[in-house]
CSV table of N, CA and C in Angstrom, one decimal:
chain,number,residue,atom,x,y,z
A,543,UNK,N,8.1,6.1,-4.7
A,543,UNK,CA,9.2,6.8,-3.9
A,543,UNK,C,9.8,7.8,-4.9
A,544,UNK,N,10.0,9.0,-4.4
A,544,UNK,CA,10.7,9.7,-5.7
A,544,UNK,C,11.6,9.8,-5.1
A,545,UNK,N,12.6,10.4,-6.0
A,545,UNK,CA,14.7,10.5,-6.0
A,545,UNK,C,14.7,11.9,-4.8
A,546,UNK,N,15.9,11.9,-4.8
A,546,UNK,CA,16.7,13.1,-3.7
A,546,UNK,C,16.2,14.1,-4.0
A,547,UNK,N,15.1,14.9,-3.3
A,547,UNK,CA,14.6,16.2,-3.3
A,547,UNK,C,13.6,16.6,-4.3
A,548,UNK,N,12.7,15.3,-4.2
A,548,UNK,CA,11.7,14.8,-4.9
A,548,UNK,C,10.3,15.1,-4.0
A,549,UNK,N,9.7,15.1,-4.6
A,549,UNK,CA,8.3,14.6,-3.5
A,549,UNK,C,8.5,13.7,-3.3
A,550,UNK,N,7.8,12.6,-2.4
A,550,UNK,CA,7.3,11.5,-2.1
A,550,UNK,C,6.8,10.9,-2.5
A,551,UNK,N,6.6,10.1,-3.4
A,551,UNK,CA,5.7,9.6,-4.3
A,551,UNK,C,5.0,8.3,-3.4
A,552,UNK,N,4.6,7.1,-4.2
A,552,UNK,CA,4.3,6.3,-3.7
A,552,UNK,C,5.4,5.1,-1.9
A,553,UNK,N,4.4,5.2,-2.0
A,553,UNK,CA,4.9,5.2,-0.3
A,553,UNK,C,5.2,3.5,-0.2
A,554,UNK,N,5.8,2.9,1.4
A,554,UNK,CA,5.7,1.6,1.3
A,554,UNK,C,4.9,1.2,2.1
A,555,UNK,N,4.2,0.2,2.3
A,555,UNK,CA,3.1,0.2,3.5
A,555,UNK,C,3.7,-1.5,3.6
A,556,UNK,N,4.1,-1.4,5.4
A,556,UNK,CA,3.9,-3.1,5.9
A,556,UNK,C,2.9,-2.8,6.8
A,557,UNK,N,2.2,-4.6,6.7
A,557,UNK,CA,1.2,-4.7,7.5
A,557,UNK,C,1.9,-6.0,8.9
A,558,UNK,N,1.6,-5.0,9.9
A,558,UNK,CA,1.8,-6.3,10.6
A,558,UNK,C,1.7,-7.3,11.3
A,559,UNK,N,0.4,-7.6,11.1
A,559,UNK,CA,-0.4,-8.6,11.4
A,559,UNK,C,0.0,-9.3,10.5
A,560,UNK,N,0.7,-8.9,9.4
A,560,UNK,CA,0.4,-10.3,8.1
A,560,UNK,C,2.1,-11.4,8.4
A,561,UNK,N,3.1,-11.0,9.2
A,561,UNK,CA,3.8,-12.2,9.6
A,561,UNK,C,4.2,-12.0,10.7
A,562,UNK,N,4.4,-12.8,11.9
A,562,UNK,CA,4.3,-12.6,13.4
A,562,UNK,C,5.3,-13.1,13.5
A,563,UNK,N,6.3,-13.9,12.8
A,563,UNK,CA,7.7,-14.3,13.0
A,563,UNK,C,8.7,-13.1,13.2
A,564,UNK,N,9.8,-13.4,13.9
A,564,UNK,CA,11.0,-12.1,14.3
A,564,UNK,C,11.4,-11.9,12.8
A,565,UNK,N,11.6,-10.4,13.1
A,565,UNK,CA,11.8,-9.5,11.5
A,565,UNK,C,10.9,-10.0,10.4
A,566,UNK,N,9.7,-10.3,11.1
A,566,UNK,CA,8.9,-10.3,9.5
A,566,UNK,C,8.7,-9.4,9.1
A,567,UNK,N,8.4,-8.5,9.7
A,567,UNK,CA,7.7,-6.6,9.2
A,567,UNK,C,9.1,-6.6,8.4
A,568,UNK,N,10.5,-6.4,8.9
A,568,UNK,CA,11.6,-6.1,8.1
A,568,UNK,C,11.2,-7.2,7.1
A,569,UNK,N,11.2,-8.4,6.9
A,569,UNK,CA,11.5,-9.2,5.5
A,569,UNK,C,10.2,-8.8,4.4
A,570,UNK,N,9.3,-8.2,5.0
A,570,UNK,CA,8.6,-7.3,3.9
A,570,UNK,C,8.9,-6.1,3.4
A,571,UNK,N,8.9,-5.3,4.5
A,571,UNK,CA,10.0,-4.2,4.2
A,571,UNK,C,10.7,-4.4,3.1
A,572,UNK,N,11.9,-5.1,3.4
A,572,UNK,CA,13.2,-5.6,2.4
A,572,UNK,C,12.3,-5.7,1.3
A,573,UNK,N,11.5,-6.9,0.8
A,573,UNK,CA,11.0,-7.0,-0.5
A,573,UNK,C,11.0,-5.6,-1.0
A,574,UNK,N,10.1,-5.1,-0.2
A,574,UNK,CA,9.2,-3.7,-1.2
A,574,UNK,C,10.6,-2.5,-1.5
A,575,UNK,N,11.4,-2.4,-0.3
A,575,UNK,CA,12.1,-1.8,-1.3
A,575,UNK,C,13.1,-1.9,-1.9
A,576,UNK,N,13.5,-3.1,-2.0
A,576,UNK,CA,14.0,-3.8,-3.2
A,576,UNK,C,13.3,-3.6,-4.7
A,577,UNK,N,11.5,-3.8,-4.2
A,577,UNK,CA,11.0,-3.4,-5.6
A,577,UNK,C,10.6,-2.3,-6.3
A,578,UNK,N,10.9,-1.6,-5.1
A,578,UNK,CA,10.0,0.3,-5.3
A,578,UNK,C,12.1,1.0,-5.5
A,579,UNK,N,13.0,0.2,-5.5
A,579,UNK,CA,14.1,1.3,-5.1
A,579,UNK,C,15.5,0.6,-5.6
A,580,UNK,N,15.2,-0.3,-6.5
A,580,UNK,CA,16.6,-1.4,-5.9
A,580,UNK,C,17.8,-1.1,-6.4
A,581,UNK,N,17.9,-0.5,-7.3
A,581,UNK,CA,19.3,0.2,-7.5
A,581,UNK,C,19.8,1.2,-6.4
A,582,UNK,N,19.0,1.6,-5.9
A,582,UNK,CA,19.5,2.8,-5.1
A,582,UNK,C,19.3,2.0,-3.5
A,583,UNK,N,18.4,1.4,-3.2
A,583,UNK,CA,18.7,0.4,-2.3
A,583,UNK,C,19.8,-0.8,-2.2
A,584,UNK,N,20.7,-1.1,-3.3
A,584,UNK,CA,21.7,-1.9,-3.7
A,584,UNK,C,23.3,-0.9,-3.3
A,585,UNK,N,23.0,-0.1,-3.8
A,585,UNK,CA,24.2,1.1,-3.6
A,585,UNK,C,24.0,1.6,-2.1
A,586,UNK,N,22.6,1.9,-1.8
A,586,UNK,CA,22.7,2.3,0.1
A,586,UNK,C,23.4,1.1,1.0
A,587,UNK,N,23.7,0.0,0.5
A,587,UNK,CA,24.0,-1.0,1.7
A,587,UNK,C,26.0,-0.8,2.0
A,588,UNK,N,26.6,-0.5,1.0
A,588,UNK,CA,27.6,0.2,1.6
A,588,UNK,C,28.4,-1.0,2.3
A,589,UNK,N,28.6,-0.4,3.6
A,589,UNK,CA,29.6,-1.4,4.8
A,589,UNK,C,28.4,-2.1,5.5
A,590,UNK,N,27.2,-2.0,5.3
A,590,UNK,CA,26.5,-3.1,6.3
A,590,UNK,C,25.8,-4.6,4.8
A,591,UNK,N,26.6,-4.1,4.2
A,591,UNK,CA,25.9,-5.5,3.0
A,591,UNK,C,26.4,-7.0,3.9
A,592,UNK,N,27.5,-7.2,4.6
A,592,UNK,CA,27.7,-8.5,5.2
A,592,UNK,C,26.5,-9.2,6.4
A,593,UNK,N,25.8,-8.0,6.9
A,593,UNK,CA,25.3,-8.3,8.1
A,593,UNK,C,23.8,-8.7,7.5
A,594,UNK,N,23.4,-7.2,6.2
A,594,UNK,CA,21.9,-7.8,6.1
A,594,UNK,C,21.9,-9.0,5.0
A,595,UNK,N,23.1,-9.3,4.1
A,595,UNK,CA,22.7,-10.7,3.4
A,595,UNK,C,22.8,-11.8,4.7
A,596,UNK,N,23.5,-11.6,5.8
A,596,UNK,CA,23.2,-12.3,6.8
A,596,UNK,C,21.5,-12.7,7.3
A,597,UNK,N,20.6,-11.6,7.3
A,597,UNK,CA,19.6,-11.6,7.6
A,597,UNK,C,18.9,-12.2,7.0
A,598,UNK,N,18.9,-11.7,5.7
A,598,UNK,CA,17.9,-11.9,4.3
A,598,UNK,C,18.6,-12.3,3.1
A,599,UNK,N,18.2,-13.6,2.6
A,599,UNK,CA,18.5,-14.2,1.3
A,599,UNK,C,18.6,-13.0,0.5
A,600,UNK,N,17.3,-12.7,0.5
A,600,UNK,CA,16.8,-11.7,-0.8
A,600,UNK,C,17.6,-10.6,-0.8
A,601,UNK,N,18.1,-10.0,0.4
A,601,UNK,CA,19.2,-9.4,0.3
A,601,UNK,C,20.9,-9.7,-0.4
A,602,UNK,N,20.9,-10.6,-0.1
A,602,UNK,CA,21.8,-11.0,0.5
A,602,UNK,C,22.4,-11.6,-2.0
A,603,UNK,N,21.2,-12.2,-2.6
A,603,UNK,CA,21.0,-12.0,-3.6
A,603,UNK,C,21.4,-11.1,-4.4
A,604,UNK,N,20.3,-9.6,-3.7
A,604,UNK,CA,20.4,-8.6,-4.7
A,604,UNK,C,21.9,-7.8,-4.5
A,605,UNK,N,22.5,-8.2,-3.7
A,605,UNK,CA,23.6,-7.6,-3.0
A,605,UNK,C,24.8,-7.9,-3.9
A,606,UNK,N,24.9,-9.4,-4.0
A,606,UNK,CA,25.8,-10.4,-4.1
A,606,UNK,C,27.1,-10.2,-3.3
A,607,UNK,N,26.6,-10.0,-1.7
A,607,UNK,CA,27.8,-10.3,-0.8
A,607,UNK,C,27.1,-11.5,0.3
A,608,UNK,N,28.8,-11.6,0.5
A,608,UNK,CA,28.6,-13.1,1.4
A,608,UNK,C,28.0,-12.7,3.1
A,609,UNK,N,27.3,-13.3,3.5
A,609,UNK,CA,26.8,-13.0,4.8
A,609,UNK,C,28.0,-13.2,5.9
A,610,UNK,N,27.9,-12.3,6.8
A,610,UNK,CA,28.1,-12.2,7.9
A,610,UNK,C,28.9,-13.0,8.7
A,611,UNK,N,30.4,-14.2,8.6
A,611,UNK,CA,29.8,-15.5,9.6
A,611,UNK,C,30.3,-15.2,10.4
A,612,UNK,N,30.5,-14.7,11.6
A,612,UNK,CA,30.9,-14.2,12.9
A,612,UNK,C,29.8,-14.8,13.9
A,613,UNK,N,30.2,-16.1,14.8
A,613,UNK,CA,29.7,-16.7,16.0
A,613,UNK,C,28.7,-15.9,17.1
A,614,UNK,N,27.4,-15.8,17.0
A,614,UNK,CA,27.1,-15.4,18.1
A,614,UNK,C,26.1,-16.1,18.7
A,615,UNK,N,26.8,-17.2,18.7
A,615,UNK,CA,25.5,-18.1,19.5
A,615,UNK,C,25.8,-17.8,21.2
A,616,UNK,N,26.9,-17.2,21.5
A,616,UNK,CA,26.9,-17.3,22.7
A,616,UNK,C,26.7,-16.0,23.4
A,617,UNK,N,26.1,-14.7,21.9
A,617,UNK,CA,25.6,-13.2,22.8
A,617,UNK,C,24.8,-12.8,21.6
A,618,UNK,N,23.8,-13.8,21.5
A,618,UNK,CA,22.7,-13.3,20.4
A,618,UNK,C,21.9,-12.0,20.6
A,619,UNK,N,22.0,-11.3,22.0
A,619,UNK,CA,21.4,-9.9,21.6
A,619,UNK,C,23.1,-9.3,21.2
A,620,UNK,N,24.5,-9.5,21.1
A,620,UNK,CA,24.8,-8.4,19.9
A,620,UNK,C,24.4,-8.6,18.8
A,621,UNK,N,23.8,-10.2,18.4
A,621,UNK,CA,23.9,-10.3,16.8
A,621,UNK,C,22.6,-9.8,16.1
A,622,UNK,N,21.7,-9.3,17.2
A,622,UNK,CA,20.7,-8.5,16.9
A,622,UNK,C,21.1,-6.8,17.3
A,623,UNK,N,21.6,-6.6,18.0
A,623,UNK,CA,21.9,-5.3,18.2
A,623,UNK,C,22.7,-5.1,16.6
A,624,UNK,N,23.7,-6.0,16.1
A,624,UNK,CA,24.7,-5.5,14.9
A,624,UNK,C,23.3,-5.4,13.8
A,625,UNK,N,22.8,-6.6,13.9
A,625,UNK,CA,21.6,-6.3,12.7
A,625,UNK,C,20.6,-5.4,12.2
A,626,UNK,N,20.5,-5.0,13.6
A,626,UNK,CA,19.4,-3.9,13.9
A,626,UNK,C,20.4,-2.8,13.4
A,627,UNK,N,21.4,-2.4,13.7
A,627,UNK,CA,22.2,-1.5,13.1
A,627,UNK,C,22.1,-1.1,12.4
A,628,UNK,N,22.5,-2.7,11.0
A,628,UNK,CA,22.9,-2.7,10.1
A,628,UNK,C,21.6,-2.2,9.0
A,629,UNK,N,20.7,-2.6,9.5
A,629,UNK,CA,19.5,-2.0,8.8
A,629,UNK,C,18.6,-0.9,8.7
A,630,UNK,N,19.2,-0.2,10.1
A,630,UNK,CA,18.6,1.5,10.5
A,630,UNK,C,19.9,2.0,9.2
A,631,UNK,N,21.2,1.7,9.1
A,631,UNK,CA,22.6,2.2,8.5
A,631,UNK,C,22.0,2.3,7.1
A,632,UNK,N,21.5,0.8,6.9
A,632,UNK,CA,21.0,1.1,5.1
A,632,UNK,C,19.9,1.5,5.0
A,633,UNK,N,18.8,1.5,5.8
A,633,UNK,CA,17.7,2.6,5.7
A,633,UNK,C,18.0,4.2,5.6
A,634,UNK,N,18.8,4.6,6.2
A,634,UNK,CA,19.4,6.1,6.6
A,634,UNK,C,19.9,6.5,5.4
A,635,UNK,N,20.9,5.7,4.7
A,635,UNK,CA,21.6,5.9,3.8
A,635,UNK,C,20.5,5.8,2.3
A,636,UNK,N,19.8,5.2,2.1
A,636,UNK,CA,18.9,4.9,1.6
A,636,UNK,C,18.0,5.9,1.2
A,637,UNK,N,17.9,6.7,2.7
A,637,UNK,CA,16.7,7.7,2.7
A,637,UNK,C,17.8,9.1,2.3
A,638,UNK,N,19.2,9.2,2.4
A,638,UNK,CA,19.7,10.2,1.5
A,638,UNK,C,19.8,10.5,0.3
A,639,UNK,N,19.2,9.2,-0.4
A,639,UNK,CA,19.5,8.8,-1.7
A,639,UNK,C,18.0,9.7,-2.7
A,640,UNK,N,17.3,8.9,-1.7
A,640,UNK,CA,15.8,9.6,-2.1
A,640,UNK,C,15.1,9.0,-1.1
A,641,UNK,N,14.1,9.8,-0.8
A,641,UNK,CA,12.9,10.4,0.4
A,641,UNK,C,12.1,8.9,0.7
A,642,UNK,N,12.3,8.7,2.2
A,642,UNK,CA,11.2,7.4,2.2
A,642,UNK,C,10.1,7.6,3.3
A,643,UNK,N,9.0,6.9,2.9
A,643,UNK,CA,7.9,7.1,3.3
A,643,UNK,C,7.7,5.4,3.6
A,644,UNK,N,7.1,5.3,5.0
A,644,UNK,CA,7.2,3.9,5.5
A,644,UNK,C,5.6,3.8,6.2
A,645,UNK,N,4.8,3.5,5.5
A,645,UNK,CA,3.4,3.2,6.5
A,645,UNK,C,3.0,2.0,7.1
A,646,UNK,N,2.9,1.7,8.6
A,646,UNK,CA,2.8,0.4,9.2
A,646,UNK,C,1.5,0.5,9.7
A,647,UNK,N,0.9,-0.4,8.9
A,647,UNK,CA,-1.2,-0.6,9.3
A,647,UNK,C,-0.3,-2.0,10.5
A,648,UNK,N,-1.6,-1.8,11.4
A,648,UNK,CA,-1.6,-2.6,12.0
A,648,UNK,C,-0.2,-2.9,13.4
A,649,UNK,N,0.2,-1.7,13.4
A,649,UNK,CA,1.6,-1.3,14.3
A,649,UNK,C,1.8,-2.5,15.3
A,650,UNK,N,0.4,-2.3,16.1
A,650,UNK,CA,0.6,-3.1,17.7
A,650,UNK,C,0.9,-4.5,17.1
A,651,UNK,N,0.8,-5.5,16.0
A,651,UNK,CA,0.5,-6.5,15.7
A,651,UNK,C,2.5,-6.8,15.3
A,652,UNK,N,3.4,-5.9,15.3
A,652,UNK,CA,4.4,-6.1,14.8
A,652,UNK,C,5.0,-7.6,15.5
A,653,UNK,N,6.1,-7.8,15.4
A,653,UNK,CA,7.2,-8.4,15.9
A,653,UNK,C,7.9,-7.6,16.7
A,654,UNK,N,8.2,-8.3,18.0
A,654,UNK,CA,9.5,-7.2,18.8
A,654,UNK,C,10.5,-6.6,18.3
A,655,UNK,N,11.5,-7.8,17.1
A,655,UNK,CA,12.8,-7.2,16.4
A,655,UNK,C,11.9,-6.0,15.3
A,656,UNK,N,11.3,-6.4,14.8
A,656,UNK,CA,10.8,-5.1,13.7
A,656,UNK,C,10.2,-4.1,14.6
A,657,UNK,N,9.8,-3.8,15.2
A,657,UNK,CA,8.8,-3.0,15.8
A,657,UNK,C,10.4,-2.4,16.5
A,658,UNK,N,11.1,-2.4,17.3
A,658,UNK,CA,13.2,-2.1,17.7
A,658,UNK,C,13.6,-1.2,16.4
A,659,UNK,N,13.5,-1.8,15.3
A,659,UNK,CA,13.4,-1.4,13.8
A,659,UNK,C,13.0,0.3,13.7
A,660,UNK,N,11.8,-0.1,13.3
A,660,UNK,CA,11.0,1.0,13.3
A,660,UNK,C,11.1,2.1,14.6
A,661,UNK,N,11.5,1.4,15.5
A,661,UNK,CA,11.3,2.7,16.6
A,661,UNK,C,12.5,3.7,16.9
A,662,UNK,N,13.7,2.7,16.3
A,662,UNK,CA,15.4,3.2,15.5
A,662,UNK,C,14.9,4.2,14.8
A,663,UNK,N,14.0,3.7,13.5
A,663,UNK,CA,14.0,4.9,12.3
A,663,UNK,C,13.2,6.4,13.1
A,664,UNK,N,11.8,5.3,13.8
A,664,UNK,CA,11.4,6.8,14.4
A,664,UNK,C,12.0,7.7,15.1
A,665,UNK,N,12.9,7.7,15.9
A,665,UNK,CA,13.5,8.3,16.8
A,665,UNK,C,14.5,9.0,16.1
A,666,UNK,N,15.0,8.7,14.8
A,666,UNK,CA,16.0,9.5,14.0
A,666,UNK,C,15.4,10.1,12.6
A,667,UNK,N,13.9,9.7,12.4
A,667,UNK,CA,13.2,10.0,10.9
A,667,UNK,C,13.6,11.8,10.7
A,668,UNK,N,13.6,13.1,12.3
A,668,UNK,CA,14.0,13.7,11.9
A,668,UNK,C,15.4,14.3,11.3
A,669,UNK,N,16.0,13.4,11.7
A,669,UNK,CA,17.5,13.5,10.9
A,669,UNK,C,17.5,13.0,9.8
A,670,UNK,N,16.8,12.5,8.8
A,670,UNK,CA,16.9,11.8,7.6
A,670,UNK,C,15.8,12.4,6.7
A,671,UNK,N,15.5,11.9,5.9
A,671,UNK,CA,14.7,12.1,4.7
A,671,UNK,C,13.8,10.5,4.5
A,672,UNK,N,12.8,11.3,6.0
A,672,UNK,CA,11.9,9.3,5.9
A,672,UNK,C,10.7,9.8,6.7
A,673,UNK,N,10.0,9.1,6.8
A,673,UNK,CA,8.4,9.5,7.6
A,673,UNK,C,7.9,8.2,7.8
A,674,UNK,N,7.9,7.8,9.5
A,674,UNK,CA,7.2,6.8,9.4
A,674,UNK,C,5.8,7.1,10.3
A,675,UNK,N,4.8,6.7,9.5
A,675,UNK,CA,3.3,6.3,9.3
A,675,UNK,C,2.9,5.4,10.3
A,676,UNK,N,2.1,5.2,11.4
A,676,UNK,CA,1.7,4.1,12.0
A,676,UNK,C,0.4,4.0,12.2
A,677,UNK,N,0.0,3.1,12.4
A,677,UNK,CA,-1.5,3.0,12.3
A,677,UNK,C,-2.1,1.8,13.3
A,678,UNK,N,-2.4,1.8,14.0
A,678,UNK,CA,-3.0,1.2,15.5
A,678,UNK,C,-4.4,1.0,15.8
A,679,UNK,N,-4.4,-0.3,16.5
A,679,UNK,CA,-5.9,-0.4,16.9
A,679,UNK,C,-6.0,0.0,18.3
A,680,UNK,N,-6.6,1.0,18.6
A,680,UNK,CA,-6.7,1.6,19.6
A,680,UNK,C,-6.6,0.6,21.3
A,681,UNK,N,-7.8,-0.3,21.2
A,681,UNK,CA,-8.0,-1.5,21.8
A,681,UNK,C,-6.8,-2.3,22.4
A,682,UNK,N,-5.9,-2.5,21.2
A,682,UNK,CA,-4.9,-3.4,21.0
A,682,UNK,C,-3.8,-2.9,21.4
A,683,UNK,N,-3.4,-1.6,21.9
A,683,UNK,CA,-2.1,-1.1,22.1
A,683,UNK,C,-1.5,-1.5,23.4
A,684,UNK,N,-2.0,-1.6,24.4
A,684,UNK,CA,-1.5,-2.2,25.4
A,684,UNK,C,-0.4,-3.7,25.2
A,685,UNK,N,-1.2,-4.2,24.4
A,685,UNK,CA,-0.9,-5.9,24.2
A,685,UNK,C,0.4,-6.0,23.6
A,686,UNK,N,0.8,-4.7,22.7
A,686,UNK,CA,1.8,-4.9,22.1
A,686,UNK,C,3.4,-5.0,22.2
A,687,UNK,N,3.9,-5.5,22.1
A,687,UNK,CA,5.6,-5.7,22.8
A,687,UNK,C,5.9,-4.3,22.7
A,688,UNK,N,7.0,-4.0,23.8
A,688,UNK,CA,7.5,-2.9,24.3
A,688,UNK,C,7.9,-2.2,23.3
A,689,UNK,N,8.9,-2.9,22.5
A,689,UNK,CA,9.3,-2.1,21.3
A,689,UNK,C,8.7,-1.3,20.1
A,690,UNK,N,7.3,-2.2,20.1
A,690,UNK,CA,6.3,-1.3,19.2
A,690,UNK,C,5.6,-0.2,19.9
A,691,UNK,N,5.4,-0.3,21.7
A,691,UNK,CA,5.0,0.9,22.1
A,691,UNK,C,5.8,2.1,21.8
A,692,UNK,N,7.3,1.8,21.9
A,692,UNK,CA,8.3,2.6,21.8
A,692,UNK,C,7.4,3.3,20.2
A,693,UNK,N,7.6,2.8,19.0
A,693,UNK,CA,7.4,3.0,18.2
A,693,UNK,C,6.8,4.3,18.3
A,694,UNK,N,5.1,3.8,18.9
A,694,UNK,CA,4.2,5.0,19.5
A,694,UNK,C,4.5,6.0,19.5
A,695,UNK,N,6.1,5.9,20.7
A,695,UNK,CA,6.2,7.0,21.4
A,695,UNK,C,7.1,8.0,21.3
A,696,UNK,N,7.7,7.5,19.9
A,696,UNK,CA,8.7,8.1,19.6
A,696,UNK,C,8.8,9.6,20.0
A,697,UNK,N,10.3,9.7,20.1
A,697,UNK,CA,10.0,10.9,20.5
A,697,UNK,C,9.9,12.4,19.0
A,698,UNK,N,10.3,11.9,18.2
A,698,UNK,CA,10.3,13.2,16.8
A,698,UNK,C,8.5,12.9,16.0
A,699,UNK,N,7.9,11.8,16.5
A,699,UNK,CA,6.3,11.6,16.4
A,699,UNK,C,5.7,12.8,16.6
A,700,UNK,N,4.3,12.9,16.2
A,700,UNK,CA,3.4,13.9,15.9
A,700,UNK,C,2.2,13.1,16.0
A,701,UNK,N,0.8,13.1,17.1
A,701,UNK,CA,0.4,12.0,17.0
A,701,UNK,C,-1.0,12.6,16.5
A,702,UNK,N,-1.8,11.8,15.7
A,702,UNK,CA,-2.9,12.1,15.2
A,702,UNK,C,-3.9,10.9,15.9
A,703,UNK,N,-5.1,11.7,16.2
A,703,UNK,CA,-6.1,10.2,16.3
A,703,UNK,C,-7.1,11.0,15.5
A,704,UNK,N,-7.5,9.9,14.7
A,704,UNK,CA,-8.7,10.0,13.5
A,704,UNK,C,-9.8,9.1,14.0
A,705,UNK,N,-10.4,9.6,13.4
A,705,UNK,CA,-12.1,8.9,13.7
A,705,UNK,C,-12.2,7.7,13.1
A,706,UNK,N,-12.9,6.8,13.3
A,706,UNK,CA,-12.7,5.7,12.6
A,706,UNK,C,-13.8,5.9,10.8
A,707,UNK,N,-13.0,5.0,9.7
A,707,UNK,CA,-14.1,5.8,8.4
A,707,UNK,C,-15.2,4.7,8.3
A,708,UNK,N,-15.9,5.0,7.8
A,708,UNK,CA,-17.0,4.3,7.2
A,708,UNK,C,-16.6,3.5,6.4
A,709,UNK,N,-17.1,2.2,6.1
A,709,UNK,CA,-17.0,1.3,5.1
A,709,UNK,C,-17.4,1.9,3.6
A,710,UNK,N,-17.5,3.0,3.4
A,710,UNK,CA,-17.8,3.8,1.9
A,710,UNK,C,-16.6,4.5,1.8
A,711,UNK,N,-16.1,5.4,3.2
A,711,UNK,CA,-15.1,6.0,3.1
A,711,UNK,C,-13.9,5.2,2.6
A,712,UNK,N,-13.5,3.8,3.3
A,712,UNK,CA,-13.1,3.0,3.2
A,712,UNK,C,-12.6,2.8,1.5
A,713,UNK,N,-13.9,2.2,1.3
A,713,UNK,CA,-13.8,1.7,-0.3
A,713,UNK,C,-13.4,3.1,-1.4
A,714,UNK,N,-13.6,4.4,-1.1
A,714,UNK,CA,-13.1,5.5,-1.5
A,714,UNK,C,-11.5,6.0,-1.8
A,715,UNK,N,-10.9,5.9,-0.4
A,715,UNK,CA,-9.6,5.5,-0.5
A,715,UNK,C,-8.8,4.9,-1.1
């Protein structure tokens, strides 16, 4: 990742096939840019640091603020609506800091709350300094929760279909 009005350097890529639990794409996410960004990821969390050490230990660690404890067992879509927020808020902020680049192999395979995520960032990636990357099995798009179609279909999206590569092409890359 490079700094504020940098190129782009190395990029983040979640796969999301690889955890099918709610916000797993985000709790990878979180890792990587904690490890590609963390000082400037530590300073982007700002006024949403109570909500995402709510979410995420590892946040919540690198943060060193106390989570969140406000009751919502009895209107758990706001306590995802505040979350989801709070994470587009320090993404945004994040991507003022310096440029992000977010690639998701495997899109349709997301989680509904991450795939809500990502379709937040898409819909606002042109107002920020971020690009998100998705990458789909053609086959499989139907299957996928609403929220990752959204992703699709963002509206500030640009859509490419590529051919599929060769197992040489593949190993080239």
């Amino acid at each position: 990742l490079g700094g504020a009005g940098e190129d782009i350097g190395e990029g983040i890529v979640v796969d999301g096939a690889v955890r099918g639990d709610s916000f797993g794409a985000v709790h990878d996410l979180i890792d990587k840019v904690l490890t590609a960004a963390h000082d400037d990821a530590v300073a982007a969390a700002g006024g949403h640091a109570a909500m995402l050490a709510r979410l995420s230990p590892v946040l919540q660690r690198a943060l060193g603020a106390e989570p969140d404890g406000t009751d919502f067992s009895t209107t758990p879509s706001e306590l995802r609506r505040r979350l989801l927020a709070a994470l587009s808020g320090w993404l945004g902020s994040l991507s003022t800091r310096r440029a992000l680049l977010i690639a998701i192999d495997n899109a349709q395979a997301l989680d509904d709350v991450s795939g809500a995520l990502f379709a937040m960032l898409a819909n606002a990636s042109s107002t920020l300094q971020m690009l998100i990357v998705t990458c789909v099995k053609t086959e499989q798009r139907e299957a996928a929760p609403a929220s990752v179609r959204a992703v699709l279909q963002a509206q500030a999206g640009t859509r490419l279909r590529l051919r599929a590569l060769s197992r040489q092409e593949v190993d080239a890359l």
